[in-house]
mmCIF file with all atom_site columns, C-alpha atoms in Angstrom:
data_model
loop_
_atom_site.group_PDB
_atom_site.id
_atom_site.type_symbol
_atom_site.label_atom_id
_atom_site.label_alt_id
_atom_site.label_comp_id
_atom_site.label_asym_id
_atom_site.label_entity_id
_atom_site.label_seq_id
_atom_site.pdbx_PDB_ins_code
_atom_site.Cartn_x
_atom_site.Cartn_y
_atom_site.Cartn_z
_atom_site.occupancy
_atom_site.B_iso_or_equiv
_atom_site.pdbx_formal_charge
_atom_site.auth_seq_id
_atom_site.auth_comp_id
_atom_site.auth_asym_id
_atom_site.auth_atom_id
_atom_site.pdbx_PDB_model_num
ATOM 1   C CA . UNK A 1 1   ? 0.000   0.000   0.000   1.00 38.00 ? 241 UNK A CA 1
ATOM 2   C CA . UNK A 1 2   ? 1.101   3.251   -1.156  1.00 37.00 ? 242 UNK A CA 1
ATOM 3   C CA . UNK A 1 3   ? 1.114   6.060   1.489   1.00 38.00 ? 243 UNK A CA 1
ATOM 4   C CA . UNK A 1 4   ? 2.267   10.054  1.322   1.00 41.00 ? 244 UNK A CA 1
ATOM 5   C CA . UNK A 1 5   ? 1.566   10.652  -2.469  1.00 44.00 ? 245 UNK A CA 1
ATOM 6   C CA . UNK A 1 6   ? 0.023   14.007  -2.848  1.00 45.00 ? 246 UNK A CA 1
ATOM 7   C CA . UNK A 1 7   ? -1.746  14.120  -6.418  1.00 49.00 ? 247 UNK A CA 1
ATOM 8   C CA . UNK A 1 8   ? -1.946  17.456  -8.114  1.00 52.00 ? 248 UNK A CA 1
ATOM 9   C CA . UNK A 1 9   ? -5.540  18.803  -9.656  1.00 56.00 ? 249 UNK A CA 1
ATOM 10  C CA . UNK A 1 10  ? -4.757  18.524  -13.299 1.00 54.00 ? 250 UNK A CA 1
ATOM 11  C CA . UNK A 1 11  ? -4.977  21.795  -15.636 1.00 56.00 ? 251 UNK A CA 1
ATOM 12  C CA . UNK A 1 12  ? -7.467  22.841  -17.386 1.00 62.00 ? 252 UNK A CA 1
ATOM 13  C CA . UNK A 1 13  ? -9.021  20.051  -19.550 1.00 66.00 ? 253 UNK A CA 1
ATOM 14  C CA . UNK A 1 14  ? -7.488  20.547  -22.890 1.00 68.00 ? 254 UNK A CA 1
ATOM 15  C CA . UNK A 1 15  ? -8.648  17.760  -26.343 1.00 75.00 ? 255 UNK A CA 1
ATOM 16  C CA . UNK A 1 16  ? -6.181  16.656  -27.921 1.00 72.00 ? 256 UNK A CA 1
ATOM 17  C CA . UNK A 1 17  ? -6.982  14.605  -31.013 1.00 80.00 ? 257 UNK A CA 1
ATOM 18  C CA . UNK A 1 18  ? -4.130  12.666  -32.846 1.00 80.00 ? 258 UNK A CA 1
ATOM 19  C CA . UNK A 1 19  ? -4.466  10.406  -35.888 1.00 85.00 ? 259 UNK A CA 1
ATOM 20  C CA . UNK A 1 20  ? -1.944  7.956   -37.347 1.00 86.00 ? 260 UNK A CA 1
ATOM 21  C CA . UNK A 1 21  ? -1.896  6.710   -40.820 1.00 90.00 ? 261 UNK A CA 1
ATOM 22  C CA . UNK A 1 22  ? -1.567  2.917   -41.589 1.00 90.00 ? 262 UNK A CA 1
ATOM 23  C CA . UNK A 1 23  ? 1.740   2.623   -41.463 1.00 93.00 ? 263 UNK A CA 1
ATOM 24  C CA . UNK A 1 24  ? 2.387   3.933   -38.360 1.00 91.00 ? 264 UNK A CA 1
ATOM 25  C CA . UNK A 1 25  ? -0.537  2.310   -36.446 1.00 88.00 ? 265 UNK A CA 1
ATOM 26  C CA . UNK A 1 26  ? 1.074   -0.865  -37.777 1.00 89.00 ? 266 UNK A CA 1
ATOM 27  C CA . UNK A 1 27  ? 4.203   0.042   -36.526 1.00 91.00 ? 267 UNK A CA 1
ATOM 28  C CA . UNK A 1 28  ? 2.942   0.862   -33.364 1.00 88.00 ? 268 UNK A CA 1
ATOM 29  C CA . UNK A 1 29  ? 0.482   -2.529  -33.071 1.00 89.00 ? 269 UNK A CA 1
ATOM 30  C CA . UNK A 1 30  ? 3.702   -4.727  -34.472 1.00 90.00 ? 270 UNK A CA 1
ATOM 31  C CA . UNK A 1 31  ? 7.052   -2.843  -34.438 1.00 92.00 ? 271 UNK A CA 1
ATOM 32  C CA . UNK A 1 32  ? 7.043   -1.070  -31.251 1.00 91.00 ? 272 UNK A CA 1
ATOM 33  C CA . UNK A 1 33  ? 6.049   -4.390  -28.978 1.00 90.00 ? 273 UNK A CA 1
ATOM 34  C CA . UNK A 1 34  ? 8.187   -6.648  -30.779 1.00 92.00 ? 274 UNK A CA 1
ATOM 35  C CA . UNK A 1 35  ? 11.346  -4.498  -30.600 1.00 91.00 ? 275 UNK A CA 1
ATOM 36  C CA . UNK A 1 36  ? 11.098  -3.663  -26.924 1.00 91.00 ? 276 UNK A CA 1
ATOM 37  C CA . UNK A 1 37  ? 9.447   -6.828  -25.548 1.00 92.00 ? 277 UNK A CA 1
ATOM 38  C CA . UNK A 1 38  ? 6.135   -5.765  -24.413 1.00 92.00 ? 278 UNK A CA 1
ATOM 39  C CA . UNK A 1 39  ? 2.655   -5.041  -25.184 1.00 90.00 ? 279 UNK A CA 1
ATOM 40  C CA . UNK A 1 40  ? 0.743   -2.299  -27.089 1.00 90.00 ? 280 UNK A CA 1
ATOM 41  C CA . UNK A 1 41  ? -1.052  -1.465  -23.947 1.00 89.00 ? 281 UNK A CA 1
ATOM 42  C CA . UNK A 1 42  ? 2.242   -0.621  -21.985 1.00 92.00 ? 282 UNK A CA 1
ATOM 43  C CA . UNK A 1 43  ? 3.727   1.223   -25.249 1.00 93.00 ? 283 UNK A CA 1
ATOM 44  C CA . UNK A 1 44  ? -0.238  3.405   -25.127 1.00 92.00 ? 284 UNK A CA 1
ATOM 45  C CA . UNK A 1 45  ? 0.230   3.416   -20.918 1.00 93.00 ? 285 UNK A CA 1
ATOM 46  C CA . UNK A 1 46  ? 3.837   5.069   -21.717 1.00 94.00 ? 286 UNK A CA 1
ATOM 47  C CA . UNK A 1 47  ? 2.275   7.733   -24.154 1.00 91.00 ? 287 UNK A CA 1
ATOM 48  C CA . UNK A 1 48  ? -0.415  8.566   -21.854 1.00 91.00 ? 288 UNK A CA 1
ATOM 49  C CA . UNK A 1 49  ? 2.604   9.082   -19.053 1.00 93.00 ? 289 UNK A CA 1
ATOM 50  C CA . UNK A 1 50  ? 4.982   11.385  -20.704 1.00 92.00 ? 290 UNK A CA 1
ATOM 51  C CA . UNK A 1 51  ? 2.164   13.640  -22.097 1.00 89.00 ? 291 UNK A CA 1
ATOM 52  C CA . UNK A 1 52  ? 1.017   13.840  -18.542 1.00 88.00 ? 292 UNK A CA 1
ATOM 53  C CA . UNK A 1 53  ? 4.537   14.336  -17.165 1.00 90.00 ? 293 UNK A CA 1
ATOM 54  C CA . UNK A 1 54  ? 4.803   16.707  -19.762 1.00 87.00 ? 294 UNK A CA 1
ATOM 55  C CA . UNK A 1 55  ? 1.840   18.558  -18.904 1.00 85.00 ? 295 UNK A CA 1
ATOM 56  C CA . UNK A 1 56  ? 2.092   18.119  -14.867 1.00 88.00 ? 296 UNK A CA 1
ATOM 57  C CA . UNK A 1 57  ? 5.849   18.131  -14.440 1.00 90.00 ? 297 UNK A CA 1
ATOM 58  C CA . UNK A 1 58  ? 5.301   15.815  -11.972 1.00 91.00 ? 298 UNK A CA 1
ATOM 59  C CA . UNK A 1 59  ? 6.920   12.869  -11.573 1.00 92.00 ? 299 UNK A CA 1
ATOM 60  C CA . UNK A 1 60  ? 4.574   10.609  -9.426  1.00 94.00 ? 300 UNK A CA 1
ATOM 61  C CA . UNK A 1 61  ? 1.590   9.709   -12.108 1.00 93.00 ? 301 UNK A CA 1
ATOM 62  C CA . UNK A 1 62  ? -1.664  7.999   -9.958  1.00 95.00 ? 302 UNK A CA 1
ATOM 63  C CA . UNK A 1 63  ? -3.501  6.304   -12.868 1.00 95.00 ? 303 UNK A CA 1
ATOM 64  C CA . UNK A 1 64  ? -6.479  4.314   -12.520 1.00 94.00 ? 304 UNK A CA 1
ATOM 65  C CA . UNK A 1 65  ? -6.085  1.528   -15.111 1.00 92.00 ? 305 UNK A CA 1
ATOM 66  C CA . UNK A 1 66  ? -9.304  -0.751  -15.748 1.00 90.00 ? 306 UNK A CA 1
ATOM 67  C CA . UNK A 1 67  ? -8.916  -4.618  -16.975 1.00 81.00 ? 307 UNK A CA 1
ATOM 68  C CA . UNK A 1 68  ? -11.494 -6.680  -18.976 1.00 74.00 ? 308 UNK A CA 1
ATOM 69  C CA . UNK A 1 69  ? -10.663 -9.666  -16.980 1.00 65.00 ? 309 UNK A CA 1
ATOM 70  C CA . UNK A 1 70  ? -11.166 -11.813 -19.718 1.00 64.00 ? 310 UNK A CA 1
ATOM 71  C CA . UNK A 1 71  ? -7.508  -13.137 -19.552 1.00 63.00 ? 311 UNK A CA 1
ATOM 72  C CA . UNK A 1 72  ? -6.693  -15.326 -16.868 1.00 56.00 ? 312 UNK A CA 1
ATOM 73  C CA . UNK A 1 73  ? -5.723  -14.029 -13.349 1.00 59.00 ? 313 UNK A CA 1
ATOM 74  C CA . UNK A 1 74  ? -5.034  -16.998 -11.553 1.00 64.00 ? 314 UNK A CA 1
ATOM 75  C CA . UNK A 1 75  ? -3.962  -20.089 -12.451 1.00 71.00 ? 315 UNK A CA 1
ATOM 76  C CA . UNK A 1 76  ? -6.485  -22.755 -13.542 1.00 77.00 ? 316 UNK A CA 1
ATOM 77  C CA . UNK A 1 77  ? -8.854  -20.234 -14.072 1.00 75.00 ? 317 UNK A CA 1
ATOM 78  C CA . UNK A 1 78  ? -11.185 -20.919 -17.015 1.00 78.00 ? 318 UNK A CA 1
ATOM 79  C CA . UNK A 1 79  ? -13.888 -18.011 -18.220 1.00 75.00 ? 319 UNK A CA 1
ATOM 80  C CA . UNK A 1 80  ? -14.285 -19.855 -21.840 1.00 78.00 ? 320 UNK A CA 1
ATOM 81  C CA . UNK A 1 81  ? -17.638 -21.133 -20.530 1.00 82.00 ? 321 UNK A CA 1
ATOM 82  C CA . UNK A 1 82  ? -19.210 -17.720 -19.081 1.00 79.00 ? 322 UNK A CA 1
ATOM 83  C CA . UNK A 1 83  ? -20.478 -14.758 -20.371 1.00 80.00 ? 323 UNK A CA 1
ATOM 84  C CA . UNK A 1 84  ? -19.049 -10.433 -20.034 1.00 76.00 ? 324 UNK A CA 1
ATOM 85  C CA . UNK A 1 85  ? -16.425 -9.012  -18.391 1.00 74.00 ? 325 UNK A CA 1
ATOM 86  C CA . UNK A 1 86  ? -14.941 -8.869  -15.234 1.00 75.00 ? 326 UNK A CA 1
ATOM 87  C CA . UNK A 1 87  ? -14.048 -5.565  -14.863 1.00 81.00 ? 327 UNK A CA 1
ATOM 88  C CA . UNK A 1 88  ? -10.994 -4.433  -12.631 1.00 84.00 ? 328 UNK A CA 1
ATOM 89  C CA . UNK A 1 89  ? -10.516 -0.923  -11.765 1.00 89.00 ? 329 UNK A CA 1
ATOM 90  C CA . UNK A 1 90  ? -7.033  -0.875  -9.823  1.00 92.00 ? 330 UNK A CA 1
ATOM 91  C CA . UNK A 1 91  ? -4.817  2.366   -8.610  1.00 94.00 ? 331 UNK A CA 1
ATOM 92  C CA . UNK A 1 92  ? -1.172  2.186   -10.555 1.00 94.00 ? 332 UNK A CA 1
ATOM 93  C CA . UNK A 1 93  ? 1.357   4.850   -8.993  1.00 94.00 ? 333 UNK A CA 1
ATOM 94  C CA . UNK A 1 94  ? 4.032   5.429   -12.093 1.00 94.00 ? 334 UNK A CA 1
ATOM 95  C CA . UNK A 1 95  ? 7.101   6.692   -11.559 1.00 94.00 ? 335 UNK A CA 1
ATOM 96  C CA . UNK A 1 96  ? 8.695   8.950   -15.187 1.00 91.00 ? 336 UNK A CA 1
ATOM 97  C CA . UNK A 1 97  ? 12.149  10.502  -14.677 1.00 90.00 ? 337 UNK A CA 1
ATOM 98  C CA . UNK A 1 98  ? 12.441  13.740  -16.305 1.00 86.00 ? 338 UNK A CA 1
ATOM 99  C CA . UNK A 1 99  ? 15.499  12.336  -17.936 1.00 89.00 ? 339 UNK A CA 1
ATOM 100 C CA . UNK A 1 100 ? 13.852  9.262   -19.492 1.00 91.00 ? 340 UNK A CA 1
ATOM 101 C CA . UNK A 1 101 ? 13.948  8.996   -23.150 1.00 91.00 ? 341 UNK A CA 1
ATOM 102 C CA . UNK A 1 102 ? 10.873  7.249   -24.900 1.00 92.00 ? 342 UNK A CA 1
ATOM 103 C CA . UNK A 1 103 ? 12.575  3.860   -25.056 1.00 92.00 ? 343 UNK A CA 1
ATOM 104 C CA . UNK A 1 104 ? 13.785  4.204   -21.761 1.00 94.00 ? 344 UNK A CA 1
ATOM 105 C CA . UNK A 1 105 ? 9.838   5.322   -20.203 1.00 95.00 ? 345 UNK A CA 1
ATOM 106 C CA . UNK A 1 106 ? 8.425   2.341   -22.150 1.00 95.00 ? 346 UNK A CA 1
ATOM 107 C CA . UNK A 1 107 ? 11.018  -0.191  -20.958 1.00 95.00 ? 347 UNK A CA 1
ATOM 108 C CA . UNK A 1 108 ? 10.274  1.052   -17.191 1.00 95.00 ? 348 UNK A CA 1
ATOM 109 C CA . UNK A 1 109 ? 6.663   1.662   -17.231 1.00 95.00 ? 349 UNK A CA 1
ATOM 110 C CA . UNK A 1 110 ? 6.399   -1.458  -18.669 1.00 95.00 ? 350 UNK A CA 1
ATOM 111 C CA . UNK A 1 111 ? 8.602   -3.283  -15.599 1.00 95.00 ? 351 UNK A CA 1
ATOM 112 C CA . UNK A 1 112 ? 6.206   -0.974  -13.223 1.00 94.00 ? 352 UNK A CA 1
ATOM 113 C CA . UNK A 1 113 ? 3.222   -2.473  -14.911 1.00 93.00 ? 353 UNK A CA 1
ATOM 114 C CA . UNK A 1 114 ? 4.425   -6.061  -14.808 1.00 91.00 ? 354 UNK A CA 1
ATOM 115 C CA . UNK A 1 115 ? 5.191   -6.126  -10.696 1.00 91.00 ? 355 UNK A CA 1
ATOM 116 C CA . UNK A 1 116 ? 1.122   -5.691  -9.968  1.00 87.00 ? 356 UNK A CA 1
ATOM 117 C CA . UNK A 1 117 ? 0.304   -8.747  -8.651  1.00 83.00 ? 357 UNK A CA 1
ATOM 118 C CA . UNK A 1 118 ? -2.550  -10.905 -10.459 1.00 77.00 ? 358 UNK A CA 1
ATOM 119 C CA . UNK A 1 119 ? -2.875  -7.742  -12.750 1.00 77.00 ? 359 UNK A CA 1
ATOM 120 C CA . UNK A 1 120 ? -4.665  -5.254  -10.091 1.00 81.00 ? 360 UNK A CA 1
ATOM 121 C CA . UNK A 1 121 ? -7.091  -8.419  -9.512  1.00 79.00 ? 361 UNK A CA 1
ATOM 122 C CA . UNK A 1 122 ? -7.206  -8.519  -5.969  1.00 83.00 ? 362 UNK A CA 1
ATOM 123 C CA . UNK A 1 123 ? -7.655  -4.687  -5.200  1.00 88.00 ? 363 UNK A CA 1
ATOM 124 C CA . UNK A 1 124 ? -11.654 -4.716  -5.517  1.00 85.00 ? 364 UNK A CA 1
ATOM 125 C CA . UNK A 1 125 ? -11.478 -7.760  -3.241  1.00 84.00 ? 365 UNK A CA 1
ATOM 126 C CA . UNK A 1 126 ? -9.100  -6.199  -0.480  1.00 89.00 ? 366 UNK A CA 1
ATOM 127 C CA . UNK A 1 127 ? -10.842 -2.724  -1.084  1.00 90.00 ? 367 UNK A CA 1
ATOM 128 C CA . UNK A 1 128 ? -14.990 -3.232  -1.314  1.00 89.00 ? 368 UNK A CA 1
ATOM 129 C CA . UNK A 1 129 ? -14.767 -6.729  0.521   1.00 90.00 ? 369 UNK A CA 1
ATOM 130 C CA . UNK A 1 130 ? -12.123 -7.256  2.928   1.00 92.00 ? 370 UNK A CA 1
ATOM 131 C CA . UNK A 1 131 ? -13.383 -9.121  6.416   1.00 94.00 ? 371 UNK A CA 1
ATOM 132 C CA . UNK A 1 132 ? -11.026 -6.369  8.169   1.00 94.00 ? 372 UNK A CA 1
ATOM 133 C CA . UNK A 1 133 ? -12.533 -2.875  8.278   1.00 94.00 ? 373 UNK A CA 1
ATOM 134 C CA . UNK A 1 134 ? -9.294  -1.327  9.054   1.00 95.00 ? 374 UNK A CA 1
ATOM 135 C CA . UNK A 1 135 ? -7.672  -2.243  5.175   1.00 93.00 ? 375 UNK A CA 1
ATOM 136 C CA . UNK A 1 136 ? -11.153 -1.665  3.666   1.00 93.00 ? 376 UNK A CA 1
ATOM 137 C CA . UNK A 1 137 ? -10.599 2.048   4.767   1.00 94.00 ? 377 UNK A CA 1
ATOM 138 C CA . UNK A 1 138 ? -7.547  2.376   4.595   1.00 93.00 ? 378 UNK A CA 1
ATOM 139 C CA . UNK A 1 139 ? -7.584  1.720   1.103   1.00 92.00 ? 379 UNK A CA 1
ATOM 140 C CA . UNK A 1 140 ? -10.947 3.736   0.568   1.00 91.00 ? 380 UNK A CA 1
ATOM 141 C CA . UNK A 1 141 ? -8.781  6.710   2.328   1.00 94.00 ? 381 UNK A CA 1
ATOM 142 C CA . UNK A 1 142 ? -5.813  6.673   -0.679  1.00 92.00 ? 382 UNK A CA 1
ATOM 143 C CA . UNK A 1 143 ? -5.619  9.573   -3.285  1.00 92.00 ? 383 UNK A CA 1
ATOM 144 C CA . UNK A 1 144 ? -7.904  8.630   -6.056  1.00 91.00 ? 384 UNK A CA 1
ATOM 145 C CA . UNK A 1 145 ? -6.201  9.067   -9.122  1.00 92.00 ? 385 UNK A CA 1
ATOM 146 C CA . UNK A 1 146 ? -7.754  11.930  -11.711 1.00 90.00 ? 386 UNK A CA 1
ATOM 147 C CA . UNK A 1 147 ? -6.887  9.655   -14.673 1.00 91.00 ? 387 UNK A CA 1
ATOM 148 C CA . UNK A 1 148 ? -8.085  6.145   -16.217 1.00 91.00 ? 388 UNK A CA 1
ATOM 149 C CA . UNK A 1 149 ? -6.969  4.088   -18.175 1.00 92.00 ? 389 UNK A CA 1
ATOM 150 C CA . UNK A 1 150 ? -8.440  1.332   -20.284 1.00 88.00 ? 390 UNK A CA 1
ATOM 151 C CA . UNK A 1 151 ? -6.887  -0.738  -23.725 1.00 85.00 ? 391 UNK A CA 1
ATOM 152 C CA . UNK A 1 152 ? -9.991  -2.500  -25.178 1.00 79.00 ? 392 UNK A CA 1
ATOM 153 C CA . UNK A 1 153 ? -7.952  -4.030  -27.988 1.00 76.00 ? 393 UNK A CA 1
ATOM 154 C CA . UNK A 1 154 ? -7.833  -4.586  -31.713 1.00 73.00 ? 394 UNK A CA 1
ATOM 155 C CA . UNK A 1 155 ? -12.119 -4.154  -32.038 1.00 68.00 ? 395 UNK A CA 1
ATOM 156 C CA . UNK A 1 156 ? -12.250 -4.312  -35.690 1.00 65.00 ? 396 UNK A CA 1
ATOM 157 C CA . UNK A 1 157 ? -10.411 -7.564  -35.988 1.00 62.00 ? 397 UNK A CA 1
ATOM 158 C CA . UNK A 1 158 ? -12.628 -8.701  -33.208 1.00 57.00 ? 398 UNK A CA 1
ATOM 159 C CA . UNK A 1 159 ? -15.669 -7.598  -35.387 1.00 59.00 ? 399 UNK A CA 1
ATOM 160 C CA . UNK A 1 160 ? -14.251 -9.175  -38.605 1.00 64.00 ? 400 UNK A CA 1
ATOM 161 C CA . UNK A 1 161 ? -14.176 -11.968 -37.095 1.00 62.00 ? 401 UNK A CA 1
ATOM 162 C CA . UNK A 1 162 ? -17.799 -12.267 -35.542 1.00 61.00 ? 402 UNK A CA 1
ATOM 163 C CA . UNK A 1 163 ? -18.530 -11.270 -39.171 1.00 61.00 ? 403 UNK A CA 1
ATOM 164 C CA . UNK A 1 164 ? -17.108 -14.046 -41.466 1.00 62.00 ? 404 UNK A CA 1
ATOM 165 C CA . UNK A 1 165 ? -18.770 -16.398 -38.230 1.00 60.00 ? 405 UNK A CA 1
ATOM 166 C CA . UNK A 1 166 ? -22.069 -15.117 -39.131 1.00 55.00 ? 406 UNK A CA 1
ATOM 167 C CA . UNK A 1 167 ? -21.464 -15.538 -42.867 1.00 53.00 ? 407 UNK A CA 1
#
């Protein structure tokens, strides 16, 4: 459990609206993971992070990053069979250095991301239905982060793919 992080109020909301052609979106979905070992939602995670450390210059990022929970959390556990998501909603503190290049922020946001345990999974658990009052609000009493997070994937190959099963 984190304690002693003061959050900052965010600026005024600004839009920001960014488009990338083919090439580079295929870059980004194929290149970008492969050459740095990871996953397009750390590489998206990173971008989000330096525009905010950027924009902040703060260090400290509190991000609230949301999970499907369609992949498996545990071992042995099988959701083939059932229905939905399983949404998790989980506090991540990052940590950006000022001094990080891009591959460097991507190569530690992405070891940040990868010490949560079970992927966040257990935070609704400890937070909403802990036996022990204490953790329950102690957990209830943390900064709440002013950003979230959330990677729903590659939806049009997802859609192509209910198509041709329809077809």
């Amino acid at each position: 459990i984190v304690t002693g992080v003061q959050t900052c109020a965010l600026p005024i909301s600004r839009t920001f609206r960014v488009a990338l052609d083919a090439e580079e979106t295929r870059a980004l979905l194929q290149d970008v993971p492969r050459v740095y070992h990871t996953q397009i939602n750390d590489v998206l995670m990173t971008a989000l992070a330096l525009a905010l450390r950027h924009w902040t210059d703060q260090s400290l990022l509190l991000v609230d990053l949301e999970g499907h929970g369609r992949d498996a959390v545990f071992k042995g556990a099988d959701v083939t069979r059932t229905v939905g998501w399983f949404t998790t909603i989980y506090p991540v503190l990052l940590e950006l250095d000022a001094g990080w290049g891009v591959g460097e922020a991507l190569k530690r946001i992405k070891e940040q991301l990868r010490r949560l345990p079970g992927r966040g999974f257990s935070y609704g658990l400890l937070r909403y239905l802990h036996q022990d009052l204490k953790i329950r609000e102690r957990l209830r009493q943390m900064p709440r982060a002013e950003v979230s997070f959330l990677y729903l994937g590659q939806l049009d190959e997802a859609l192509r793919e209910i198509g041709r099963a329809h077809v």
